[in-house]
Coordinates of N, CA and C in Angstrom, one line a residue:
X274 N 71.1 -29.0 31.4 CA 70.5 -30.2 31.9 C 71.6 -31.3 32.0
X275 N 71.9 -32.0 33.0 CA 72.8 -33.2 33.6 C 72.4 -34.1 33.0
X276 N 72.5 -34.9 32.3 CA 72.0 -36.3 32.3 C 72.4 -37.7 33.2
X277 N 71.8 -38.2 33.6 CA 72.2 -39.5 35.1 C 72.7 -40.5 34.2
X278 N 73.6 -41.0 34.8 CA 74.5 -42.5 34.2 C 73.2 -43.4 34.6
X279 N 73.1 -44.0 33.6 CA 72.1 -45.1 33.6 C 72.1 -45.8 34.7
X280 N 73.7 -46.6 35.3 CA 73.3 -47.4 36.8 C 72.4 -46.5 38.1
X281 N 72.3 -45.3 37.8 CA 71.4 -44.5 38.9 C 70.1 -44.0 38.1
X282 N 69.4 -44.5 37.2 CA 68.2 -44.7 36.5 C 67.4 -45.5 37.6
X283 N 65.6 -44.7 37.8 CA 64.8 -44.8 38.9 C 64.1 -46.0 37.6
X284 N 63.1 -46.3 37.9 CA 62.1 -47.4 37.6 C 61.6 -46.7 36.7
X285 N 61.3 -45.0 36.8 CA 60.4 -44.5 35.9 C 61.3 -44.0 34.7
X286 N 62.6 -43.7 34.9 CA 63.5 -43.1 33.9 C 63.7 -44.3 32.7
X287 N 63.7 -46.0 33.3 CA 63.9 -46.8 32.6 C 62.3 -47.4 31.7
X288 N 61.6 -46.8 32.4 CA 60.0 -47.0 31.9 C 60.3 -46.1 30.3
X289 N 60.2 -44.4 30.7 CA 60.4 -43.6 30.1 C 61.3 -43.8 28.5
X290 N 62.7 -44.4 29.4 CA 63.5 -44.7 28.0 C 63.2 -45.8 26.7
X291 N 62.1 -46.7 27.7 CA 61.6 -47.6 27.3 C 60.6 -47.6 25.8
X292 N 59.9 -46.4 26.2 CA 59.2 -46.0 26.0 C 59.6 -44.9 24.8
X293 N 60.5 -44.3 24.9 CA 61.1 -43.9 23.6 C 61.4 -44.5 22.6
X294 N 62.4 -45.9 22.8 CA 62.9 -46.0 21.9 C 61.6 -46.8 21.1
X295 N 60.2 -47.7 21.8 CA 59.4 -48.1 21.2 C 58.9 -46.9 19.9
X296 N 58.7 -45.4 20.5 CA 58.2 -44.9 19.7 C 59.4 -44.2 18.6
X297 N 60.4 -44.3 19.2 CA 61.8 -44.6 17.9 C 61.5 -45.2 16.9
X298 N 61.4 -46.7 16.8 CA 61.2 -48.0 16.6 C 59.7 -47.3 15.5
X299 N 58.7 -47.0 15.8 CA 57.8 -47.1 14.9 C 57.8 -46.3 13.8
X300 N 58.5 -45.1 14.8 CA 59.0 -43.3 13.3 C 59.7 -44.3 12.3
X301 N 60.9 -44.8 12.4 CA 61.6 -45.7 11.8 C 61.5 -46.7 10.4
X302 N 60.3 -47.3 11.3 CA 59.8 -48.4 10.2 C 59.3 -47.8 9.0
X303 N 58.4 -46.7 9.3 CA 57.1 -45.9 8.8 C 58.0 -44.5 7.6
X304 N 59.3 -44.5 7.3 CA 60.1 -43.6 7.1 C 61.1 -44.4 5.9
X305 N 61.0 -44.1 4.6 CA 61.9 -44.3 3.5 C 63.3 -43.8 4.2
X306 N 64.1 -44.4 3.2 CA 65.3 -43.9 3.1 C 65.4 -42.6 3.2
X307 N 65.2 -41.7 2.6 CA 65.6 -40.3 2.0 C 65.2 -39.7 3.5
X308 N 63.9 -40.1 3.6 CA 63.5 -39.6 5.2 C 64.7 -40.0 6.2
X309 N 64.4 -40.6 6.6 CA 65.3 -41.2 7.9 C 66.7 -41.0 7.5
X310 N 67.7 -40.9 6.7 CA 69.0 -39.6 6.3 C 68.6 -38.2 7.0
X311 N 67.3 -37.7 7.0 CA 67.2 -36.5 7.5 C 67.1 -36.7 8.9
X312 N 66.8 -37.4 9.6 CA 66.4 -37.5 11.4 C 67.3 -38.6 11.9
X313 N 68.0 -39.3 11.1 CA 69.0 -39.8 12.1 C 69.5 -39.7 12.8
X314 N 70.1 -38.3 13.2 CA 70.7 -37.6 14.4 C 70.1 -37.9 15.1
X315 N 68.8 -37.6 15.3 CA 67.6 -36.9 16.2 C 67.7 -38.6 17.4
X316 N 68.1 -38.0 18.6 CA 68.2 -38.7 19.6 C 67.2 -39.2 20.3
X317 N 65.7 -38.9 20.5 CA 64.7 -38.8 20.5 C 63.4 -38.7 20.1
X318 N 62.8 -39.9 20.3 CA 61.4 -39.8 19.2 C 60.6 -38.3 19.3
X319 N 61.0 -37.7 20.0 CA 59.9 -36.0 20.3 C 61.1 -35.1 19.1
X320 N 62.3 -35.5 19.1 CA 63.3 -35.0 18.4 C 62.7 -34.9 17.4
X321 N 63.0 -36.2 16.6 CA 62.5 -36.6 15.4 C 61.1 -36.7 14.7
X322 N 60.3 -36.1 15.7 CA 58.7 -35.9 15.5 C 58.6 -34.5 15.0
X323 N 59.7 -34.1 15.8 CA 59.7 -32.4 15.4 C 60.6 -32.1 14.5
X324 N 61.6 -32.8 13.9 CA 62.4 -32.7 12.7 C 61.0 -32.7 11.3
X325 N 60.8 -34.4 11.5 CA 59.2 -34.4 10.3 C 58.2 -33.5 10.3
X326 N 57.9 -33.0 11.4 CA 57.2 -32.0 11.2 C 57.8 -30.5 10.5
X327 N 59.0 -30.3 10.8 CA 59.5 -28.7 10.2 C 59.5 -29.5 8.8
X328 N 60.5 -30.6 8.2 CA 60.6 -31.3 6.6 C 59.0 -31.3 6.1
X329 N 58.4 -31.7 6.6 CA 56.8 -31.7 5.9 C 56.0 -30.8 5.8
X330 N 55.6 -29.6 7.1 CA 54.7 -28.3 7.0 C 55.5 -27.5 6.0
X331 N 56.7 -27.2 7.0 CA 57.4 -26.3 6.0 C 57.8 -24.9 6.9
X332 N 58.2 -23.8 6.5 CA 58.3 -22.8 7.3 C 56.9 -21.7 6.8
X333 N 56.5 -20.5 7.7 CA 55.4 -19.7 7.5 C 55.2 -19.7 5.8
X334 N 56.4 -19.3 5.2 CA 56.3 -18.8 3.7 C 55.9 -20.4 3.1
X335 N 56.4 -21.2 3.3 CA 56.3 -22.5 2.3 C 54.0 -22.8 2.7
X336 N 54.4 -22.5 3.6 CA 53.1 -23.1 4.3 C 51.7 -21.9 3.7
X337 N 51.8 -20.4 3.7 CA 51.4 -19.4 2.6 C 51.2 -19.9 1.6
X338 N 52.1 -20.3 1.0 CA 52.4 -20.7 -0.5 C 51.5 -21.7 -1.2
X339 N 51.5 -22.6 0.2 CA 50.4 -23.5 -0.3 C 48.9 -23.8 -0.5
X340 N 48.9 -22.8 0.6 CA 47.5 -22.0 1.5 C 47.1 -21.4 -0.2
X341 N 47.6 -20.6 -0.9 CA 47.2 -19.5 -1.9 C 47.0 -21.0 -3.2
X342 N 48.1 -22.0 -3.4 CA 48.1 -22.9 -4.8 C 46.6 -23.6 -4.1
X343 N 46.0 -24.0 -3.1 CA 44.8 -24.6 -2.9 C 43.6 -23.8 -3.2
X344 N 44.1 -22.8 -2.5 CA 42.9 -21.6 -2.7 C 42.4 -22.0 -4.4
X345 N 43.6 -21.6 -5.2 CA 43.2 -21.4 -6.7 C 42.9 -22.5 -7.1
X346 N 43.1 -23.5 -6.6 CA 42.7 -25.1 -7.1 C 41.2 -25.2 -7.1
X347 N 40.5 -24.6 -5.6 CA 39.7 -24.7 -5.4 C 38.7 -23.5 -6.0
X348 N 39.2 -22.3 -6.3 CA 38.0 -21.4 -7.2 C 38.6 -22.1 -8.6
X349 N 39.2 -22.4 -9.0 CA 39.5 -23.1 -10.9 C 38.7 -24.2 -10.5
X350 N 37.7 -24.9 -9.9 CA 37.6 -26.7 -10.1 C 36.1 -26.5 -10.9
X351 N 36.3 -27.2 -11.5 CA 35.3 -27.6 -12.7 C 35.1 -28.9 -12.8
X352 N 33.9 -29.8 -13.0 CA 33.9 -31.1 -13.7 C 34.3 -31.1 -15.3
X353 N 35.0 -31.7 -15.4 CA 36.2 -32.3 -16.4 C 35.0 -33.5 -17.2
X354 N 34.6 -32.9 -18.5 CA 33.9 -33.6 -19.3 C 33.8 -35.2 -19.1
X355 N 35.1 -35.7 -19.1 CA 35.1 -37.1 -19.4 C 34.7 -37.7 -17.9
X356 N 34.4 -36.6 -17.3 CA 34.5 -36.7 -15.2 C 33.2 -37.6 -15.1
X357 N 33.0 -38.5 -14.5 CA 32.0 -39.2 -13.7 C 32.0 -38.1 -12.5
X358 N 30.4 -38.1 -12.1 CA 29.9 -37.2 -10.4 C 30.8 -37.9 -9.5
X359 N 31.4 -38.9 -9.2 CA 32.0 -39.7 -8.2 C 33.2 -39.6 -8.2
X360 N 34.0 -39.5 -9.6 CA 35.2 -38.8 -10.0 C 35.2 -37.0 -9.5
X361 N 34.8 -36.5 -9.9 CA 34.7 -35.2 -9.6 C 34.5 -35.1 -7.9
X362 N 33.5 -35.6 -7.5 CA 33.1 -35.1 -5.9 C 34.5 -36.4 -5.4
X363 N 35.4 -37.1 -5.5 CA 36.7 -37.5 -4.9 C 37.5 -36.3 -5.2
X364 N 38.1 -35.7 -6.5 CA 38.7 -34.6 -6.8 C 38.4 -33.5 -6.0
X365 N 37.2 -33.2 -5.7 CA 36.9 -32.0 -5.1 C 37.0 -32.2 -3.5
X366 N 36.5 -32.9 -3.0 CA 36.7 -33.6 -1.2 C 38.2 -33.4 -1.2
X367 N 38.7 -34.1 -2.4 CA 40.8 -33.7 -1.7 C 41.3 -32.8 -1.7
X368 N 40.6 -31.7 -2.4 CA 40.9 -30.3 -2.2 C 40.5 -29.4 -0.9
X369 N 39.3 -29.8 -0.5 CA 38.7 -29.4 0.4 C 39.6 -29.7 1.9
X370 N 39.9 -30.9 1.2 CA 40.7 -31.9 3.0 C 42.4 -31.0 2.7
X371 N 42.3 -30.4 1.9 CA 43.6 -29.7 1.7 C 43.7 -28.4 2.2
X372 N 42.4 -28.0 2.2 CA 42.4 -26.5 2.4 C 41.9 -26.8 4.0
X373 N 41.5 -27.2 4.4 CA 41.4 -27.3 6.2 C 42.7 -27.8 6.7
X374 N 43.1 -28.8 6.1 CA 44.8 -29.2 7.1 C 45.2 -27.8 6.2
X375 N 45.5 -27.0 5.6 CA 46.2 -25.5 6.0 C 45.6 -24.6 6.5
X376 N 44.0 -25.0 7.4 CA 43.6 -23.8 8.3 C 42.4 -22.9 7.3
X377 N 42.1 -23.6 6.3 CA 41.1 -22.8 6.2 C 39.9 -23.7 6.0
X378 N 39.1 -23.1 6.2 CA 37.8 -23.8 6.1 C 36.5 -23.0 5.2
X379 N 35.9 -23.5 4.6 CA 34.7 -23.3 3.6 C 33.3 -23.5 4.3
X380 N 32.8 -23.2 5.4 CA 31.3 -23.4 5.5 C 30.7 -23.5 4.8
X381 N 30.0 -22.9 3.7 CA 28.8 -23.1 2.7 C 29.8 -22.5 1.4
X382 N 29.6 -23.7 0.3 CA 30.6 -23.6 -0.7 C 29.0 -23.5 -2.0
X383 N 29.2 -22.4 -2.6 CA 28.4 -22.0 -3.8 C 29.0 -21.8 -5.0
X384 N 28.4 -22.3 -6.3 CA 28.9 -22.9 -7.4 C 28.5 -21.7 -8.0
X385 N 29.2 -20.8 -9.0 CA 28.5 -19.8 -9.9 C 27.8 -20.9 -11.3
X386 N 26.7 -20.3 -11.5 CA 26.1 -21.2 -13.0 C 27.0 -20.4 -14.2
X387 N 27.3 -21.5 -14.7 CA 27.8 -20.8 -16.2 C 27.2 -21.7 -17.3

């Protein structure tokens, strides 16, 4: 791919660029130190969208890995004596919201009695 010297930039290229760097500008603000050392390079906000994304999901194995530690979070959950019902069903909802952002999902969830 060629890239055009800016003084031959159409109306829409300058729209476009425009438009990058705003969404530059927002990854930016929204990004610690430690973060933003990692995507600095990254010349473009689609760049750097897709850097944070590979640093955060992870690769197939990392992303497995976590798939299997939620699973077990979720057959081990018990209410915890000292647990208030309100405590417990927040604890339990963030496991749940854990195991669908990794793709799985629980339709009808059944408690064994013990």
């Amino acid at each position: 791919m060629v890239e055009k010297h800016r003084f031959r930039w159409t109306a829409e290229d300058k729209k476009k660029e425009n438009l990058d760097n705003v969404a530059k500008d927002i990854l930016y603000k929204n990004l610690d130190k430690n973060m933003f050392t990692k995507i600095k390079t990254c010349s473009t906000a689609k760049k750097i969208w897709e850097k944070l994304t590979q640093l955060c999901a992870g690769n197939d194995q990392t992303k497995e890995n976590k798939l299997t530690f939620a699973i077990q979070k979720f057959d081990n959950t018990e209410m915890k004596l000292e647990e208030t019902l309100s405590e417990f069903d927040e604890r339990f909802s963030g496991i749940i919201i854990e195991l669908i952002y990794l793709g799985k999902e629980y339709l009808t969830v059944k408690f064994p009695c013990r």
